[in-house]
Structures are given as structure tokens and as C-alpha cells.
mmCIF file with all atom_site columns, C-alpha atoms in Angstrom:
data_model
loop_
_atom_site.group_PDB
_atom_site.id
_atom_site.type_symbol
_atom_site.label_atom_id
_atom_site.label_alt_id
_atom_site.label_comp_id
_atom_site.label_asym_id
_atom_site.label_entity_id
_atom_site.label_seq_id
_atom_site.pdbx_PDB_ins_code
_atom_site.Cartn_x
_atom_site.Cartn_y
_atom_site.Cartn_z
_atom_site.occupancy
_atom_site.B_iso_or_equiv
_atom_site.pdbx_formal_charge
_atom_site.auth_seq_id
_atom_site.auth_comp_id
_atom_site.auth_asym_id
_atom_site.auth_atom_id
_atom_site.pdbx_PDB_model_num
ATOM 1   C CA . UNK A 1 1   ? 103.803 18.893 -10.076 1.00 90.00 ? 1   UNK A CA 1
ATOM 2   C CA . UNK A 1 2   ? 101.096 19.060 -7.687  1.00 92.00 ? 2   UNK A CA 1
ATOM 3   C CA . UNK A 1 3   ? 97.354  20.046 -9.162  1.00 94.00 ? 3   UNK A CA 1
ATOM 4   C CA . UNK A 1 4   ? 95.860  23.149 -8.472  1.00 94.00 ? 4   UNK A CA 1
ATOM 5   C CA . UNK A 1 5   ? 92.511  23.389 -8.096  1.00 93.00 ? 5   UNK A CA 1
ATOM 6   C CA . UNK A 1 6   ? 90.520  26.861 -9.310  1.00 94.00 ? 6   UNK A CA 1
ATOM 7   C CA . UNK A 1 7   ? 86.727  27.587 -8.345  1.00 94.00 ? 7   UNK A CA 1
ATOM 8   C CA . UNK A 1 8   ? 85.045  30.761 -9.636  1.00 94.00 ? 8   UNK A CA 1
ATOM 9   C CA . UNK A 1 9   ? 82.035  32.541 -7.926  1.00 95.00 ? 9   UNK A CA 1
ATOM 10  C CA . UNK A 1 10  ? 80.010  35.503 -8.773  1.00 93.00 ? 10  UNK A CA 1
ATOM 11  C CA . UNK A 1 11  ? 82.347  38.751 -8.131  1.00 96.00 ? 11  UNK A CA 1
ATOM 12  C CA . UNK A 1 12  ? 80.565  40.145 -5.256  1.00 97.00 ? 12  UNK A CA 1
ATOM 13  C CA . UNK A 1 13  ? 82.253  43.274 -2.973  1.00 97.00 ? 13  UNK A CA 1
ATOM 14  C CA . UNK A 1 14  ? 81.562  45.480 -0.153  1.00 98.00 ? 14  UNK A CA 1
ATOM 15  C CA . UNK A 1 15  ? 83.789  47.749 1.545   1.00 98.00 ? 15  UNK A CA 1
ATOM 16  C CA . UNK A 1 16  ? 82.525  49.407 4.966   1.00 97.00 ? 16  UNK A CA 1
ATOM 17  C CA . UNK A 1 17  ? 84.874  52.396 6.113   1.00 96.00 ? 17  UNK A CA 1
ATOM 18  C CA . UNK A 1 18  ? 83.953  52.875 9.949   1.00 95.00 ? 18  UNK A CA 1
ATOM 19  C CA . UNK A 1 19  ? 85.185  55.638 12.323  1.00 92.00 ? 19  UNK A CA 1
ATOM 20  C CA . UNK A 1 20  ? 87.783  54.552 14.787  1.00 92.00 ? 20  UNK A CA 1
ATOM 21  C CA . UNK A 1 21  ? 86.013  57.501 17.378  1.00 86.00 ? 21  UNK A CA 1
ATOM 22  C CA . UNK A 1 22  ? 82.706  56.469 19.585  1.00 78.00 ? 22  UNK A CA 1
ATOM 23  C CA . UNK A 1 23  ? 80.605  59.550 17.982  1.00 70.00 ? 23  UNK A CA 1
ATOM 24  C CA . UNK A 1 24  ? 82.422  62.511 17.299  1.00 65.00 ? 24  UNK A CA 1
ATOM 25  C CA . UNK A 1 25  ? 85.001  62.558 20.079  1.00 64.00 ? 25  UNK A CA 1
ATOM 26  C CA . UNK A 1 26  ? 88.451  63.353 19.289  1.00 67.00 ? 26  UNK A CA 1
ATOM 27  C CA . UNK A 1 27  ? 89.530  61.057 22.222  1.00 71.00 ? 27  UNK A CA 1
ATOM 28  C CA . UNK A 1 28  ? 87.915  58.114 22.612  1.00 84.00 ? 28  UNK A CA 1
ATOM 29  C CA . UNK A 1 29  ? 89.306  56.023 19.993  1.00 91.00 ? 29  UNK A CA 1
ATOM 30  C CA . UNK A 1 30  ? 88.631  51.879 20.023  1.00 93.00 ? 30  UNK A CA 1
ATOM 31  C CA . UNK A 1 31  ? 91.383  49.388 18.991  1.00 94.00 ? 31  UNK A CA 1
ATOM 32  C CA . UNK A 1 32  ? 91.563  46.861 16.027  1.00 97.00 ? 32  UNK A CA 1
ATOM 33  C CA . UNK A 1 33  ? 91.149  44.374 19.274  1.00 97.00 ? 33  UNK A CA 1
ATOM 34  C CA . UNK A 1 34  ? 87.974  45.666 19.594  1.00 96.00 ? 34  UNK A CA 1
ATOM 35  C CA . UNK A 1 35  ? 87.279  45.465 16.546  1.00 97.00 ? 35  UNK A CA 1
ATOM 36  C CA . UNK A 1 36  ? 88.423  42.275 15.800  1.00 98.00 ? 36  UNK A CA 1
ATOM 37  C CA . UNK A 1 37  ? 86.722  40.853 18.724  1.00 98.00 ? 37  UNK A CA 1
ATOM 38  C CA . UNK A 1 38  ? 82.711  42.275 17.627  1.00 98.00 ? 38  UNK A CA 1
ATOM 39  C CA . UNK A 1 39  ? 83.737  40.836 14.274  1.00 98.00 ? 39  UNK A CA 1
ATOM 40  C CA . UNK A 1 40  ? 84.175  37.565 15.838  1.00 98.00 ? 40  UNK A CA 1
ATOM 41  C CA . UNK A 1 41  ? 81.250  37.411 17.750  1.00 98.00 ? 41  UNK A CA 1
ATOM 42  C CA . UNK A 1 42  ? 79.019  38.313 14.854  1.00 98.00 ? 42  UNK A CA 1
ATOM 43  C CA . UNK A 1 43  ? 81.081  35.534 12.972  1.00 98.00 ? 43  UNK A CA 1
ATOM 44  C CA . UNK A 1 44  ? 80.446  32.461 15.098  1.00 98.00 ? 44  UNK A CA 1
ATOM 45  C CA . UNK A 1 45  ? 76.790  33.730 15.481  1.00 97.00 ? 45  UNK A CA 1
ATOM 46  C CA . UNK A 1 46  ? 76.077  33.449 12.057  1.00 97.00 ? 46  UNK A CA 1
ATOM 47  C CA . UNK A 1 47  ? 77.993  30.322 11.125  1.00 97.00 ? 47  UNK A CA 1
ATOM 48  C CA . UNK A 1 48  ? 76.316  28.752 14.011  1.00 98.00 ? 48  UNK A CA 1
ATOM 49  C CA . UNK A 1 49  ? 72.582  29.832 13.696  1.00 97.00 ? 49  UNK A CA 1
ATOM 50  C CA . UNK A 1 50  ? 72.659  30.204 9.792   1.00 95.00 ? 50  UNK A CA 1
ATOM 51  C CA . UNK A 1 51  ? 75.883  28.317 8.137   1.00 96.00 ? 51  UNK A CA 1
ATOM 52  C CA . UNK A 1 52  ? 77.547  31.827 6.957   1.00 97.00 ? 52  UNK A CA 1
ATOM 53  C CA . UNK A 1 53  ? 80.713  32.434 6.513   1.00 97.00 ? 53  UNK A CA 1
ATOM 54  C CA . UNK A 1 54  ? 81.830  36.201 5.938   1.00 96.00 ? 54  UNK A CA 1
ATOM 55  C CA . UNK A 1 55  ? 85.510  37.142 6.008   1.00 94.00 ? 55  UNK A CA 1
ATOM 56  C CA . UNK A 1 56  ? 86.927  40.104 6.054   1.00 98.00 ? 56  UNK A CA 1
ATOM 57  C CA . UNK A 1 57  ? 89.843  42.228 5.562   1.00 98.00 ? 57  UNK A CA 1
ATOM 58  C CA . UNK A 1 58  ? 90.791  45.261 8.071   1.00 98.00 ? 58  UNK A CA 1
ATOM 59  C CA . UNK A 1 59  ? 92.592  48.135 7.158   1.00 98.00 ? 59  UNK A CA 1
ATOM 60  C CA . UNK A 1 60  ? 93.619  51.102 8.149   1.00 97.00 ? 60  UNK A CA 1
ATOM 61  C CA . UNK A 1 61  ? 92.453  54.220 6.741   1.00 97.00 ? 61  UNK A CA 1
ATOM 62  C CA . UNK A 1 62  ? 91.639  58.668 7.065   1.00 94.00 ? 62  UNK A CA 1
ATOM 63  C CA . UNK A 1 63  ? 88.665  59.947 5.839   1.00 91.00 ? 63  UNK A CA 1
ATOM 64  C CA . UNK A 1 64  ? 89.360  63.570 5.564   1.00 92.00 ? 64  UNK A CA 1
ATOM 65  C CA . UNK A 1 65  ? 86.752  66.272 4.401   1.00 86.00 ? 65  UNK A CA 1
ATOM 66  C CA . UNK A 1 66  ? 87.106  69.904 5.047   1.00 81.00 ? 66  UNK A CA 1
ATOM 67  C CA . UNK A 1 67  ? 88.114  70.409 9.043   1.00 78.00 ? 67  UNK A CA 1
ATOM 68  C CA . UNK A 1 68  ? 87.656  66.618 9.672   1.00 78.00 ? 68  UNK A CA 1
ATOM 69  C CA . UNK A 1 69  ? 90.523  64.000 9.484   1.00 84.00 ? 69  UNK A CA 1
ATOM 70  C CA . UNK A 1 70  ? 89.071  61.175 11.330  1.00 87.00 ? 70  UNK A CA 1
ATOM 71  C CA . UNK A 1 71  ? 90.758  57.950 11.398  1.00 92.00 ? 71  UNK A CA 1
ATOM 72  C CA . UNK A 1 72  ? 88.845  55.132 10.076  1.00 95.00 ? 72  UNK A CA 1
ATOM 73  C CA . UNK A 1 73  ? 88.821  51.586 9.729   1.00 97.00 ? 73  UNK A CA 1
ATOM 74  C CA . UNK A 1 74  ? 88.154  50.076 6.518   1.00 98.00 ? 74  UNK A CA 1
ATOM 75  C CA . UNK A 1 75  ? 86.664  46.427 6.259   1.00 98.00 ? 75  UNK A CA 1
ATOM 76  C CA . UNK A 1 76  ? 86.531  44.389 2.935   1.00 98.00 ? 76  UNK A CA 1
ATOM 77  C CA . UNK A 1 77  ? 84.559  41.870 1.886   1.00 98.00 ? 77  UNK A CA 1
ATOM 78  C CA . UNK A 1 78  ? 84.401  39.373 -1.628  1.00 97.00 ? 78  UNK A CA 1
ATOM 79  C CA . UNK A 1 79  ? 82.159  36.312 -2.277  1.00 96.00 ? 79  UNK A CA 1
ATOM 80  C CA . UNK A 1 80  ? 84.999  34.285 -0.738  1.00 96.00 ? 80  UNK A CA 1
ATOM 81  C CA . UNK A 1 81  ? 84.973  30.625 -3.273  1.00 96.00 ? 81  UNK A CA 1
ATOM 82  C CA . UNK A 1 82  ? 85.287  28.465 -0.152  1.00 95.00 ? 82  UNK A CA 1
ATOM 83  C CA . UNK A 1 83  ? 81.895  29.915 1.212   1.00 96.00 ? 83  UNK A CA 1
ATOM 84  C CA . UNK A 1 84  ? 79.898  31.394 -1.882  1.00 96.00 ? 84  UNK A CA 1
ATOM 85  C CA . UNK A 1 85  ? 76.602  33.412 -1.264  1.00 97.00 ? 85  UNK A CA 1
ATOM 86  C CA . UNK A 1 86  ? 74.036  34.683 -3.376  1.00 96.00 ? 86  UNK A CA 1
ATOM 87  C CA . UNK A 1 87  ? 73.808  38.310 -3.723  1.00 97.00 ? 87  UNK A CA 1
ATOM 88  C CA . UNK A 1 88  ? 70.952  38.708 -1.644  1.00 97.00 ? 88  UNK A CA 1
ATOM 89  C CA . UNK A 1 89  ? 72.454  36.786 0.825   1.00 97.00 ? 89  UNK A CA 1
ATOM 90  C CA . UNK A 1 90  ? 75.400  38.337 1.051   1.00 97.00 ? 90  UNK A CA 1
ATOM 91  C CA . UNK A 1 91  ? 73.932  41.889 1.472   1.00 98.00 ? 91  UNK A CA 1
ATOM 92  C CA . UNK A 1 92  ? 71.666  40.904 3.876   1.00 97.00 ? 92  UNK A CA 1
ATOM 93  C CA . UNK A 1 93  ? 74.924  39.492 5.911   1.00 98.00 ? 93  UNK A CA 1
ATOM 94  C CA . UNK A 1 94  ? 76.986  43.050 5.039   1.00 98.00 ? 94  UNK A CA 1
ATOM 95  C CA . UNK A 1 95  ? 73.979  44.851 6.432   1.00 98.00 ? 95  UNK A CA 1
ATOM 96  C CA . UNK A 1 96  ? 72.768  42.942 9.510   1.00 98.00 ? 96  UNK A CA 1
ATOM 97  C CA . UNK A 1 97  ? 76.603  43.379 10.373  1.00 98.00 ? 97  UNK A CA 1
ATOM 98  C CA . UNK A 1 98  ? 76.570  46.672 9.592   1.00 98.00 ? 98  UNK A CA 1
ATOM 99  C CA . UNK A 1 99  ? 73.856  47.520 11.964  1.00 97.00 ? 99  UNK A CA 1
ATOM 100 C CA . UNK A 1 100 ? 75.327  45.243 14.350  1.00 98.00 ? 100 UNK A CA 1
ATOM 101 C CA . UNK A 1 101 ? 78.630  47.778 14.437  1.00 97.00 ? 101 UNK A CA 1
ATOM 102 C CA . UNK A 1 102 ? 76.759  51.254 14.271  1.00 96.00 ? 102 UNK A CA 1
ATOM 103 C CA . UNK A 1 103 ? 75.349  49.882 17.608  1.00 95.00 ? 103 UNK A CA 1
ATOM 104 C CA . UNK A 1 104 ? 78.467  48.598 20.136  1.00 95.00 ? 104 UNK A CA 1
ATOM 105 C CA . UNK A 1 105 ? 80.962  50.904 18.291  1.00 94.00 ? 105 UNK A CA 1
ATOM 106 C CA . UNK A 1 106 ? 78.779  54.230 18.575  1.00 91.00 ? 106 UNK A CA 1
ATOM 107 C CA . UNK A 1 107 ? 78.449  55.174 15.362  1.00 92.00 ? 107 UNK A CA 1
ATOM 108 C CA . UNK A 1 108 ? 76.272  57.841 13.601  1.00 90.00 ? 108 UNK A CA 1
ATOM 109 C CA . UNK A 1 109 ? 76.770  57.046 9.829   1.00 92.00 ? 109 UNK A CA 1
ATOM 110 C CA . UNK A 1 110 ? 78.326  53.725 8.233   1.00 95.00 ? 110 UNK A CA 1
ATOM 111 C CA . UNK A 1 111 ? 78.814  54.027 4.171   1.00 96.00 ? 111 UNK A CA 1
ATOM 112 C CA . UNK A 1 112 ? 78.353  50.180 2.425   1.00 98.00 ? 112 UNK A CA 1
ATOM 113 C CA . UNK A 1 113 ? 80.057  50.347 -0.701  1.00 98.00 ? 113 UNK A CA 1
ATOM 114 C CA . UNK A 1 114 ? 78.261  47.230 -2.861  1.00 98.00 ? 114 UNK A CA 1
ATOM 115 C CA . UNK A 1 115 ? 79.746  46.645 -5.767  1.00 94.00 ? 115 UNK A CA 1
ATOM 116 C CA . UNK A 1 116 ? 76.959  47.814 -7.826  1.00 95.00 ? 116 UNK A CA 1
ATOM 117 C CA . UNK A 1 117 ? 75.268  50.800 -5.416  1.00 97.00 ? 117 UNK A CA 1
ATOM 118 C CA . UNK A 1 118 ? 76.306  52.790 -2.292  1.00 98.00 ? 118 UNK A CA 1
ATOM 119 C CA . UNK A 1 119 ? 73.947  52.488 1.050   1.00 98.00 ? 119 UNK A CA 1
ATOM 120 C CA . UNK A 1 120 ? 74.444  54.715 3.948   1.00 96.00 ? 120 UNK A CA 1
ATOM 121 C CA . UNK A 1 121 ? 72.966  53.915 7.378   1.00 96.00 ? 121 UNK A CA 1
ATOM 122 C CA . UNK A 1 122 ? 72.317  56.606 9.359   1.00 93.00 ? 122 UNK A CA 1
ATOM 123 C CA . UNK A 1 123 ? 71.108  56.851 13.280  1.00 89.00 ? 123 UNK A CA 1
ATOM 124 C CA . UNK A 1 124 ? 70.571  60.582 12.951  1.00 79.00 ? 124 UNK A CA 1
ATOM 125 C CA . UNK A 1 125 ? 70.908  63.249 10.100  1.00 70.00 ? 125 UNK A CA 1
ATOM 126 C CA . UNK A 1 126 ? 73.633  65.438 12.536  1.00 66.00 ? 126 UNK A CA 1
ATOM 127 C CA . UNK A 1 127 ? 77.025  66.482 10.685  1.00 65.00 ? 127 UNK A CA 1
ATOM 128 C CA . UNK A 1 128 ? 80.005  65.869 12.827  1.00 58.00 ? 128 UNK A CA 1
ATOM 129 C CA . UNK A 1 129 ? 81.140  69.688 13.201  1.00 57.00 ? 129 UNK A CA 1
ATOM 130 C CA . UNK A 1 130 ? 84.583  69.932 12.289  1.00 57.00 ? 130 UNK A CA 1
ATOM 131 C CA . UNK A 1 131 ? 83.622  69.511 8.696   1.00 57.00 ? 131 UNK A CA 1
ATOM 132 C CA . UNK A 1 132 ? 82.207  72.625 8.512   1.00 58.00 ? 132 UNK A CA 1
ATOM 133 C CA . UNK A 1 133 ? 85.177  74.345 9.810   1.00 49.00 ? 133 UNK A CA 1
#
């Protein structure tokens, strides 16, 4: 029998759940193309200007809250053994992306869930309506 070969890292995780609609329209939705694509591009920029590797895995999701039932994607990350960063490191990458997405996908809010703390990244303190309905 073949070896197997194991490598352990520090358990780092982040989730980011991101609304599928550019600001609070009910009909402009963008596709997991899209999404895939401004993942990739922020991808090859950081391998190439600072050796970083950050997977990710894309879900599908619905946040729901009161009136609003918003479909969402959610990304996930882990301190991947093939390309470990510290923890600093590593947030700094979840973040810069972060910001990077809140921008060319129109977002308001983005939740980071670490996992040791929450961070929420906010463009402007507005409420998207139909949660107060």
C-alpha cells in the first residue's frame, strides 16, 4: 500500500456570506460566473505580487430576516496545508478581498465570520427596507 502523507496547520476559518443583488434591487442579480471570475482575478493578483494562495469554497445560500429573503452567496475559507498562512496573514488576505467584492459587486454590508470574532464592513449605515416590513 501506497503512503499517505498528513500535514497539519493552525485551524484557521472565515466564511463571507455576500448578497447575490447589486444593492438592494430585487432584480439585478449577478451569476456564480461572475463571481467566480472577480475571485480569480483577485487570486492570480495575489499569488503573483505576494505568493498567496487563498481558496475558496462557493455556496449557495438565503439570508432571511423579517420581510427580506435575499439570496446570498456564501464563500469559505480554511488555512489550506498546501499553502499555510499565519493568522495575520490570512485576515489581512480575507479582508483586502473582502473590500475588493463590496466594491465590483455593489455591496452595502459584507459579514467576515473569523473563527474567533465577527467583522462587518459597511459602506453606509442604511437598512435594506424590506426588513422592516
Amino acid at each position: 500500500m501506497e503512503t499517505v502523507h498528513t500535514q497539519k496547520v493552525p485551524n484557521l476559518s472565515a466564511v463571507i456570506t455576500i448578497g447575490r443583488q447589486f444593492g438592494y434591487s430585487k432584480t439585478h442579480l449577478y451569476s456564480k460566473e461572475t463571481l467566480v471570475k472577480l475571485l480569480q482575478t483577485f487570486q492570480k493578483k495575489q499569488i503573483d505580487e505576494r505568493n498567496v494562495y487563498l481558496s475558496v469554497c462557493i455556496s449557495e445560500c438565503d439570508i432571511v430576516l423579517s420581510g427580506q429573503v435575499e439570496p446570498h452567496f456564501k464563500l469559505t475559507f480554511i488555512n489550506y496545508p498546501k499553502f499555510p498562512l499565519e493568522e495575520a496573514t490570512f485576515k489581512k488576505e480575507i479582508e483586502l478581498l473582502t473590500t475588493f467584492l463590496i466594491h465590483k459587486l455593489k455591496q452595502n454590508r459584507i459579514v467576515v465570520v473569523y473563527h474567533n470574532e465577527t467583522k462587518m464592513f459597511e459602506k453606509e449605515r442604511k437598512i435594506d427596507p424590506r426588513i422592516k416590513t
